[in-house]
Coordinates of C-alpha atoms and ligand atoms in Angstrom, one line a residue:
Chain A
M201 CA -77.1 -13.2 118.1
R202 CA -79.2 -10.8 119.9
E203 CA -79.3 -9.6 123.5
K204 CA -80.7 -6.8 125.6
V205 CA -79.2 -3.4 126.1
R206 CA -80.2 -1.5 129.2
I207 CA -80.3 2.3 128.6
P208 CA -80.0 4.1 132.0
A209 CA -82.6 6.6 133.0
V210 CA -81.8 10.2 132.5
E211 CA -81.5 10.7 136.3
E212 CA -78.8 8.0 136.5
I213 CA -76.6 9.7 134.0
E214 CA -74.1 12.2 135.4
T215 CA -73.4 15.2 133.1
K216 CA -69.9 16.6 133.3
D217 CA -69.5 19.9 131.6
R218 CA -66.2 21.1 130.3
K219 CA -64.4 23.9 132.1
K220 CA -65.3 27.2 130.7
P221 CA -62.9 30.1 130.5
S222 CA -63.2 32.9 133.2
V223 CA -61.1 35.4 131.4
A224 CA -62.3 38.1 128.9
P225 CA -62.3 37.0 125.2
Q226 CA -59.3 39.2 124.4
D227 CA -57.2 37.5 127.1
Y228 CA -58.3 34.0 126.2
E229 CA -55.7 31.4 125.1
P230 CA -57.8 28.4 124.2
F231 CA -55.0 25.9 124.6
A232 CA -53.3 27.3 127.7
A233 CA -53.9 24.5 130.2
D234 CA -54.6 24.8 133.9
E235 CA -52.6 22.7 136.4
D236 CA -54.6 19.6 135.5
L237 CA -53.3 20.1 131.9
V238 CA -56.9 20.6 130.7
P239 CA -57.5 24.0 129.1
P240 CA -60.9 25.7 129.8
M241 CA -62.9 25.5 126.6
A242 CA -65.3 28.1 125.3
S243 CA -68.2 26.9 123.1
F244 CA -68.5 28.2 119.6
G245 CA -71.0 31.1 119.8
D246 CA -69.9 32.2 123.3
G247 CA -68.1 35.2 121.8
Y248 CA -64.5 34.0 122.3
R249 CA -63.9 33.6 118.5
Y250 CA -61.0 31.3 118.6
H251 CA -59.4 28.9 116.2
V252 CA -59.1 25.1 116.3
T253 CA -56.8 23.3 114.0
G254 CA -55.5 19.8 113.5
L255 CA -52.1 21.3 112.9
F256 CA -49.6 21.5 115.7
H257 CA -50.3 24.8 117.4
D258 CA -49.3 26.9 120.4
E259 CA -51.5 28.0 123.3
T260 CA -53.3 30.6 121.1
G261 CA -54.5 27.7 118.8
F262 CA -52.5 28.9 115.8
P263 CA -49.8 27.0 113.9
H264 CA -46.4 28.5 113.6
G265 CA -44.5 25.6 112.2
K266 CA -42.2 25.5 115.3
A267 CA -40.8 22.2 116.5
E268 CA -40.9 23.3 120.1
D269 CA -44.7 24.0 119.9
A270 CA -45.3 20.5 118.5
D271 CA -43.1 19.0 121.2
R272 CA -44.9 20.9 124.0
L273 CA -48.4 20.1 122.8
G274 CA -47.6 16.4 122.2
R275 CA -46.1 16.1 125.7
R276 CA -49.0 17.9 127.4
L277 CA -51.6 15.6 125.7
H278 CA -49.6 12.5 126.6
Q279 CA -49.2 13.7 130.2
K280 CA -52.9 14.4 130.4
I281 CA -53.6 10.8 129.5
E282 CA -50.9 9.3 131.7
G283 CA -51.8 11.5 134.7
N284 CA -55.4 10.4 134.5
R285 CA -54.7 6.7 134.1
D286 CA -56.9 5.6 137.0
E287 CA -59.9 7.4 135.6
I288 CA -59.4 6.2 132.1
V289 CA -58.4 2.6 132.6
E290 CA -61.5 0.4 132.7
Y291 CA -61.7 -3.3 133.4
E292 CA -63.9 -5.9 135.0
S293 CA -62.8 -9.0 136.8
W294 CA -64.5 -12.2 137.8
E295 CA -63.3 -14.7 140.4
L296 CA -59.8 -13.4 140.5
E297 CA -59.4 -13.2 144.3
D298 CA -58.1 -16.8 144.8
A299 CA -57.3 -17.5 141.2
E300 CA -54.2 -19.5 140.2
I301 CA -55.0 -19.2 136.5
A302 CA -56.2 -16.1 134.8
V303 CA -57.7 -15.3 131.4
V304 CA -57.0 -11.8 130.1
A305 CA -59.5 -10.8 127.4
Y306 CA -60.3 -7.7 125.4
G307 CA -63.4 -7.3 123.2
S308 CA -65.7 -10.0 121.9
V309 CA -63.6 -12.9 123.1
T310 CA -64.6 -12.0 126.6
R311 CA -68.0 -13.8 126.1
S312 CA -66.3 -17.1 125.5
A313 CA -63.7 -16.4 128.2
L314 CA -66.4 -15.8 130.8
T315 CA -68.4 -18.9 129.9
A316 CA -65.1 -20.9 130.0
V317 CA -64.2 -19.5 133.4
K318 CA -67.6 -20.2 134.9
A319 CA -67.5 -23.8 133.6
A320 CA -64.0 -24.4 134.9
R321 CA -65.0 -23.0 138.3
E322 CA -67.9 -25.5 138.4
E323 CA -65.3 -28.1 138.1
G324 CA -63.3 -26.6 141.0
I325 CA -60.5 -25.0 139.0
K326 CA -59.3 -21.8 140.5
V327 CA -59.5 -19.6 137.5
G328 CA -60.5 -16.0 137.0
L329 CA -61.0 -13.5 134.2
L330 CA -59.7 -10.0 133.7
Q331 CA -61.6 -8.1 131.0
L332 CA -59.9 -5.0 129.7
K333 CA -62.2 -2.4 128.4
T334 CA -59.5 0.1 127.5
I335 CA -56.3 -0.6 125.7
W336 CA -54.4 2.6 126.2
P337 CA -53.3 3.6 128.7
F338 CA -52.7 0.0 129.4
A339 CA -53.9 -1.6 132.6
Q340 CA -50.3 -2.1 133.7
E341 CA -50.8 -2.2 137.4
E342 CA -53.6 -4.7 137.2
I343 CA -51.6 -7.0 134.9
K344 CA -48.5 -6.7 137.1
E345 CA -50.6 -7.8 140.1
L346 CA -51.9 -10.7 138.1
V347 CA -48.5 -12.0 137.0
N348 CA -47.4 -12.1 140.6
Q349 CA -50.5 -13.9 141.7
V350 CA -51.2 -16.6 139.2
D351 CA -49.2 -19.4 137.6
K352 CA -50.7 -19.1 134.1
I353 CA -52.3 -16.4 132.0
I354 CA -54.2 -17.2 128.9
V355 CA -54.8 -14.5 126.3
P356 CA -57.4 -15.5 123.7
E357 CA -57.3 -13.2 120.6
L358 CA -58.9 -13.2 117.2
N359 CA -55.6 -12.3 115.6
L360 CA -52.1 -13.7 115.7
G361 CA -51.1 -12.1 119.0
Q362 CA -51.3 -8.4 119.8
L363 CA -52.5 -8.0 123.4
I364 CA -50.3 -10.9 124.5
G365 CA -47.2 -8.9 123.8
E366 CA -48.3 -6.3 126.4
V367 CA -49.0 -9.0 129.0
E368 CA -45.8 -10.9 128.2
R369 CA -43.6 -7.9 128.8
L370 CA -44.8 -7.6 132.4
S371 CA -44.2 -11.3 133.1
N372 CA -40.9 -12.6 134.5
L373 CA -41.7 -16.2 134.3
E374 CA -41.0 -18.2 131.2
E375 CA -44.1 -19.6 129.6
Q376 CA -46.4 -18.1 132.1
V377 CA -48.4 -16.4 129.3
V378 CA -50.0 -18.5 126.6
G379 CA -52.1 -17.4 123.6
I380 CA -55.1 -18.8 121.9
N381 CA -55.3 -17.4 118.4
R382 CA -57.8 -17.8 115.7
I383 CA -58.0 -16.0 112.3
D384 CA -60.3 -18.2 110.2
G385 CA -63.3 -16.0 110.7
E386 CA -64.8 -18.2 113.4
L387 CA -65.0 -17.3 117.1
I388 CA -62.9 -18.8 119.8
K389 CA -65.2 -21.3 121.5
P390 CA -65.4 -21.6 125.4
A391 CA -64.3 -25.2 125.0
T392 CA -61.0 -24.2 123.5
I393 CA -60.4 -21.9 126.4
I394 CA -61.4 -24.5 128.9
E395 CA -58.9 -26.9 127.3
A396 CA -56.2 -24.3 127.7
I397 CA -57.2 -23.7 131.3
K398 CA -56.9 -27.4 132.0
E399 CA -53.8 -28.0 130.0
G400 CA -50.9 -28.9 132.4
S401 CA -53.2 -28.5 135.4
E402 CA -54.6 -32.0 135.4
S403 CA -51.7 -33.5 137.2
N404 CA -51.6 -30.6 139.6
G405 CA -53.8 -31.5 142.6
D406 CA -53.7 -27.8 143.8
F407 CA -56.1 -26.9 141.0
R408 CA -58.9 -29.1 142.2
Chain B
M106 CA -69.1 46.9 110.3
E107 CA -65.6 47.5 108.9
I108 CA -64.4 44.9 106.5
L109 CA -61.1 44.6 108.4
D110 CA -63.0 43.5 111.5
S111 CA -63.7 40.2 109.8
F112 CA -60.0 39.4 109.6
R113 CA -57.4 38.4 112.1
T114 CA -55.0 40.9 110.7
D115 CA -52.2 39.8 113.0
K116 CA -52.1 36.5 111.1
F117 CA -51.1 38.2 107.8
P118 CA -49.2 37.8 105.5
H119 CA -51.3 34.8 104.3
I120 CA -49.6 31.7 102.9
W121 CA -51.1 31.9 99.4
C122 CA -48.8 32.4 96.4
S123 CA -49.1 35.7 94.5
G124 CA -51.8 35.4 91.9
C125 CA -53.7 32.7 93.8
G126 CA -57.4 33.1 93.4
H127 CA -58.2 32.0 96.9
G128 CA -57.7 35.5 98.4
I129 CA -60.3 36.8 95.9
V130 CA -62.8 34.1 96.9
M131 CA -62.2 34.7 100.6
G132 CA -62.7 38.4 99.9
A133 CA -66.1 37.6 98.3
L134 CA -67.1 35.6 101.4
V135 CA -66.2 38.4 103.7
R136 CA -68.0 41.0 101.7
A137 CA -71.1 38.8 101.6
M138 CA -71.0 38.2 105.3
N139 CA -70.5 42.0 105.8
K140 CA -73.5 42.8 103.6
L141 CA -75.6 40.5 105.7
D142 CA -74.2 42.1 108.9
L143 CA -73.8 38.6 110.4
D144 CA -73.1 38.5 114.1
H145 CA -69.4 37.7 114.3
D146 CA -70.0 35.9 117.6
K147 CA -72.7 33.7 116.2
T148 CA -71.0 32.7 112.9
V149 CA -68.8 29.6 112.7
I150 CA -66.5 29.0 109.7
V151 CA -65.3 25.4 109.2
S152 CA -62.7 24.2 106.7
G153 CA -61.0 21.0 105.6
I154 CA -57.4 20.6 104.4
G155 CA -55.6 22.3 101.5
C156 CA -54.6 25.8 100.4
S157 CA -58.2 27.1 100.5
S158 CA -58.9 25.6 103.9
R159 CA -56.2 27.8 105.4
A160 CA -58.6 30.7 105.1
T161 CA -60.2 30.0 108.4
G162 CA -57.0 31.0 110.2
Y163 CA -57.4 34.5 108.8
L164 CA -61.0 35.1 109.7
N165 CA -62.1 36.6 113.0
F166 CA -64.9 34.3 113.9
D167 CA -65.1 31.0 115.7
T168 CA -63.1 28.9 113.2
L169 CA -62.4 25.2 112.9
H170 CA -59.7 23.8 110.6
T171 CA -60.5 20.1 110.5
T172 CA -59.0 17.0 108.9
H173 CA -59.0 16.3 105.1
G174 CA -62.5 16.1 103.6
R175 CA -64.3 16.3 106.9
A176 CA -65.3 20.0 107.1
L177 CA -68.9 19.1 106.4
A178 CA -68.9 16.3 109.0
F179 CA -67.7 18.7 111.7
A180 CA -70.0 21.5 110.5
T181 CA -73.0 19.1 110.7
G182 CA -72.1 18.5 114.3
I183 CA -71.9 22.2 115.1
K184 CA -75.1 23.0 113.3
F185 CA -76.9 20.1 114.9
S186 CA -75.9 21.0 118.4
E187 CA -76.4 24.8 118.0
P188 CA -78.8 25.4 115.1
E189 CA -79.0 29.1 115.8
L190 CA -75.4 29.6 114.7
D191 CA -74.6 30.4 111.0
V192 CA -72.3 27.7 109.8
I193 CA -70.2 28.3 106.7
V194 CA -67.8 25.7 105.2
I195 CA -64.7 26.5 103.2
T196 CA -63.3 23.6 101.2
G197 CA -61.3 22.9 98.1
D198 CA -62.2 20.8 95.0
G199 CA -60.1 17.8 96.2
D200 CA -61.1 18.1 99.8
C201 CA -64.8 18.5 98.9
T202 CA -65.4 16.0 96.1
A203 CA -62.7 13.3 96.6
I204 CA -61.9 12.8 100.3
G205 CA -65.1 14.5 101.5
G206 CA -67.3 13.3 98.6
N207 CA -69.7 11.3 100.8
H208 CA -70.1 14.1 103.4
L209 CA -71.0 16.4 100.5
I210 CA -73.6 14.0 99.2
H211 CA -75.3 13.5 102.5
A212 CA -75.2 17.1 103.7
A213 CA -77.0 17.9 100.5
R214 CA -79.4 15.1 100.9
R215 CA -80.3 16.1 104.4
N216 CA -80.7 19.7 103.4
I217 CA -78.9 20.9 106.5
N218 CA -78.7 24.7 106.7
I219 CA -74.9 25.1 106.0
T220 CA -73.4 27.2 103.3
T221 CA -70.5 25.5 101.5
I222 CA -68.1 27.5 99.4
M223 CA -65.9 25.2 97.3
F224 CA -62.7 27.0 96.2
N225 CA -62.3 25.2 92.9
N226 CA -58.9 25.5 91.3
S227 CA -59.1 22.0 89.7
I228 CA -56.0 20.7 91.5
Y229 CA -54.4 19.8 94.8
G230 CA -52.3 22.9 95.1
M231 CA -50.9 22.5 98.6
T232 CA -49.3 19.2 97.9
S233 CA -47.8 20.4 94.7
G234 CA -50.3 19.7 92.0
Q235 CA -51.8 16.2 92.0
Y236 CA -55.0 15.9 89.9
S237 CA -58.3 16.0 91.7
P238 CA -61.7 14.8 90.6
L239 CA -62.3 18.2 89.1
T240 CA -59.1 18.4 87.0
P241 CA -60.3 18.5 83.4
Q242 CA -59.6 15.4 81.3
K243 CA -56.3 15.8 79.4
A244 CA -55.0 18.6 81.7
K245 CA -51.5 18.0 83.1
A246 CA -50.7 17.4 86.8
T247 CA -47.7 16.1 88.7
T248 CA -49.5 12.8 88.9
A249 CA -50.7 13.0 85.2
P250 CA -47.6 14.1 83.3
Y251 CA -49.1 12.8 80.0
G252 CA -52.4 14.4 80.7
N253 CA -55.2 13.4 83.0
I254 CA -57.1 10.3 81.7
E255 CA -59.9 10.6 84.2
P256 CA -63.1 12.5 83.2
N257 CA -64.0 15.2 85.6
F258 CA -67.6 15.9 86.7
D259 CA -69.9 18.7 87.6
P260 CA -70.1 19.1 91.4
C261 CA -73.1 21.4 91.0
E262 CA -75.1 18.7 89.2
L263 CA -74.0 16.2 91.9
V264 CA -75.2 18.2 94.8
Q265 CA -78.4 19.2 93.0
G266 CA -79.1 15.5 92.3
A267 CA -78.3 14.7 96.0
G268 CA -80.9 17.3 97.2
A269 CA -79.1 20.7 97.8
T270 CA -81.6 23.5 97.7
Y271 CA -79.3 26.4 96.6
V272 CA -76.6 25.8 94.0
A273 CA -74.6 28.5 92.2
R274 CA -71.3 28.9 90.4
G275 CA -69.2 32.0 90.3
T276 CA -65.5 32.6 89.6
A277 CA -62.7 34.7 90.9
Y278 CA -63.1 36.8 87.8
H279 CA -66.9 37.2 88.3
I280 CA -66.3 38.6 91.7
K281 CA -69.5 40.6 92.1
K282 CA -71.6 37.7 91.1
L283 CA -69.7 35.4 93.3
T284 CA -70.2 37.7 96.3
R285 CA -74.0 37.8 95.5
F286 CA -74.3 34.1 95.3
I287 CA -72.5 33.5 98.6
K288 CA -74.8 36.1 100.2
R289 CA -77.9 34.4 98.9
G290 CA -76.5 31.0 99.9
I291 CA -76.1 32.2 103.5
E292 CA -79.6 33.7 103.5
H293 CA -81.0 30.5 102.1
N294 CA -82.5 28.1 104.7
G295 CA -81.1 24.7 103.6
F296 CA -78.0 23.3 102.1
S297 CA -76.3 25.8 99.8
F298 CA -73.4 25.0 97.6
I299 CA -71.3 27.6 95.8
D300 CA -68.8 26.4 93.3
A301 CA -66.2 29.2 93.3
V302 CA -63.9 28.7 90.3
S303 CA -60.4 29.9 91.4
Q304 CA -57.0 29.8 89.9
C305 CA -53.8 28.1 91.1
P306 CA -51.0 29.6 88.9
T307 CA -48.3 27.7 90.8
N308 CA -49.4 24.2 90.5
F309 CA -52.1 24.1 87.7
G310 CA -51.2 27.2 85.6
R311 CA -47.5 26.4 85.1
K312 CA -48.2 22.9 84.0
N313 CA -51.0 23.8 81.6
G314 CA -49.5 26.6 79.6
F315 CA -50.7 29.6 81.5
K316 CA -48.0 32.3 81.8
S317 CA -49.6 34.2 84.6
A318 CA -52.5 34.5 87.0
V319 CA -54.0 37.2 84.8
E320 CA -54.1 34.8 81.9
M321 CA -56.0 32.3 84.0
M322 CA -58.5 34.9 85.0
Q323 CA -58.8 35.8 81.3
W324 CA -59.6 32.2 80.7
Q325 CA -62.3 32.3 83.4
K326 CA -63.8 35.2 81.5
E327 CA -63.7 33.6 78.1
N328 CA -64.7 30.1 79.0
T329 CA -67.7 30.8 81.0
I330 CA -71.2 31.9 80.1
T331 CA -73.9 33.2 82.4
I332 CA -77.1 31.1 82.6
E333 CA -79.1 34.2 81.4
R334 CA -77.0 34.4 78.3
A335 CA -76.9 30.7 77.8
A336 CA -80.7 30.6 77.7
K337 CA -80.7 32.8 74.6
A338 CA -77.5 31.7 73.0
S339 CA -77.0 29.0 70.3
E340 CA -75.9 25.5 71.1
K341 CA -72.5 26.2 69.6
E342 CA -72.0 29.2 71.8
V343 CA -72.8 27.3 75.0
K344 CA -70.8 24.2 74.1
N345 CA -67.8 23.5 76.4
K346 CA -68.6 26.7 78.3
I347 CA -68.8 26.7 82.1
L348 CA -72.2 27.9 83.4
V349 CA -72.0 30.8 85.8
G350 CA -75.1 31.8 87.8
E351 CA -77.7 30.5 90.2
L352 CA -78.2 27.0 88.9
H353 CA -80.8 25.7 91.3
H354 CA -83.0 27.1 94.0
N355 CA -85.9 25.5 95.7
N356 CA -87.2 24.9 99.2
R357 CA -87.9 21.8 101.3
P358 CA -87.8 21.0 105.0
E359 CA -84.5 21.7 106.7
Y360 CA -82.7 19.0 108.7
T361 CA -82.2 20.6 112.1
A362 CA -85.8 21.8 112.0
N363 CA -87.0 18.3 111.4
Y364 CA -84.8 17.1 114.2
E365 CA -86.2 19.8 116.5
Q366 CA -89.7 18.3 115.9
V367 CA -88.4 14.9 116.9
I368 CA -86.9 16.3 120.1
E369 CA -90.2 17.9 120.9
K370 CA -92.2 14.8 120.3
A371 CA -89.8 12.6 122.3
Q372 CA -89.8 15.1 125.3
K373 CA -93.6 15.1 125.4
G374 CA -93.2 11.3 125.9
G375 CA -95.7 10.6 123.1
D376 CA -95.7 7.6 120.8
N377 CA -93.0 7.4 118.2
Ligands
SF4_279 S1 -50.3 26.4 95.4 FE1 -51.9 27.2 94.1 S2 -53.8 27.1 95.4 FE2 -52.0 26.9 96.7 S3 -51.6 29.0 97.4 FE3 -50.3 28.6 95.6 S4 -51.5 29.3 93.9 FE4 -52.9 29.1 95.6

């Protein structure tokens, strides 16, 4: 399978430089964070001569084998992600405004899911698609909205059920969330998803 | 420049055992850098994981203590983005030839201007003495209590075969030579590899009948032969001896310079 990739022109790409330290090298603590929990970072070669390690470290960047250092660092990194949820979480949605059924997809199954949703719409079924592009932090708010809006959520996955657990824990209705799972090396076909969309909806006049 | 300026003295004492060869090898590196009068603000030292790789914490430069085996991968990124920086890699025999074996081969193949010093004590010291690819066959290790059944190999031949353009071997015992080789390696424009034979009395020596670090250095003296002497010696004299010296030196285009040309070409908007 081949398809086109569009590479944006240089002018379209926004460059965001890291925050640089404003203090003198001898006062620099490379892992002392500002209020936004992001520490200003000097580049190697700038004259700050600092140390970066994969070991748990304190604000100076050096490891001391202290549990409280590890705890503080782990929590800051976690908070930094959690606090910037809105900027990190990426998703795309199709036809969800009036949807009564939703497909939630992550990764390559999105292709089949989108084809299925479009085909079902042609037939007048009110179905939409939420494609998750990030998996953590989880698109909690978006999924919560969805469980309150639709009657059924279909989660197609090329495994025996991973993402579905995250969706299920936000649902209060029994059997609201159904999975389509395939692990035989073949892709999930749009027809299979269309089938799942239609299942149980035939008798329901509201869908048409 | 004072030698002590190269150290973060507030980080001492170091973590190494008494008698460990790694301090000697680190000393050789610092002396070599000092002789070259390298700009401390424009020199980056990168290490992997293991006893040897802790050296970066003690050196007063921009230093990066990476994940196991990946020092060369990180160093390649640094050199690629800022080619004017001198980039030096500190790694151990396990870090470099097992976990990081592929990075080693391809750094050599690309001939990127990085100097790699492999602190070679023939064992995974930090994790208590598992055998590495450079543990001699039949030597004992915690994971080879009946003797290592795997043959070791010569990393200098490996990198030379892969395309490194400066290859040398020294030992903690041959400290002057080692210092000289490191200096030449840094001066050389291309991928330089220095095998620095070191001793781990704690996790190699004790298991293999060495009573002290001194005995291990004595071993380094007696079981090595310089390439100059080897050239004149009989086959019998050379047999089973470890070669010490500048093993290989040539010149071919350097990776970041080649890349610079690509950037120029692309920016001119010419044909590719
Ligand atoms: S375990 Fe071996 S290599 Fe590690 S510090 Fe001790 S002597 Fe040196």
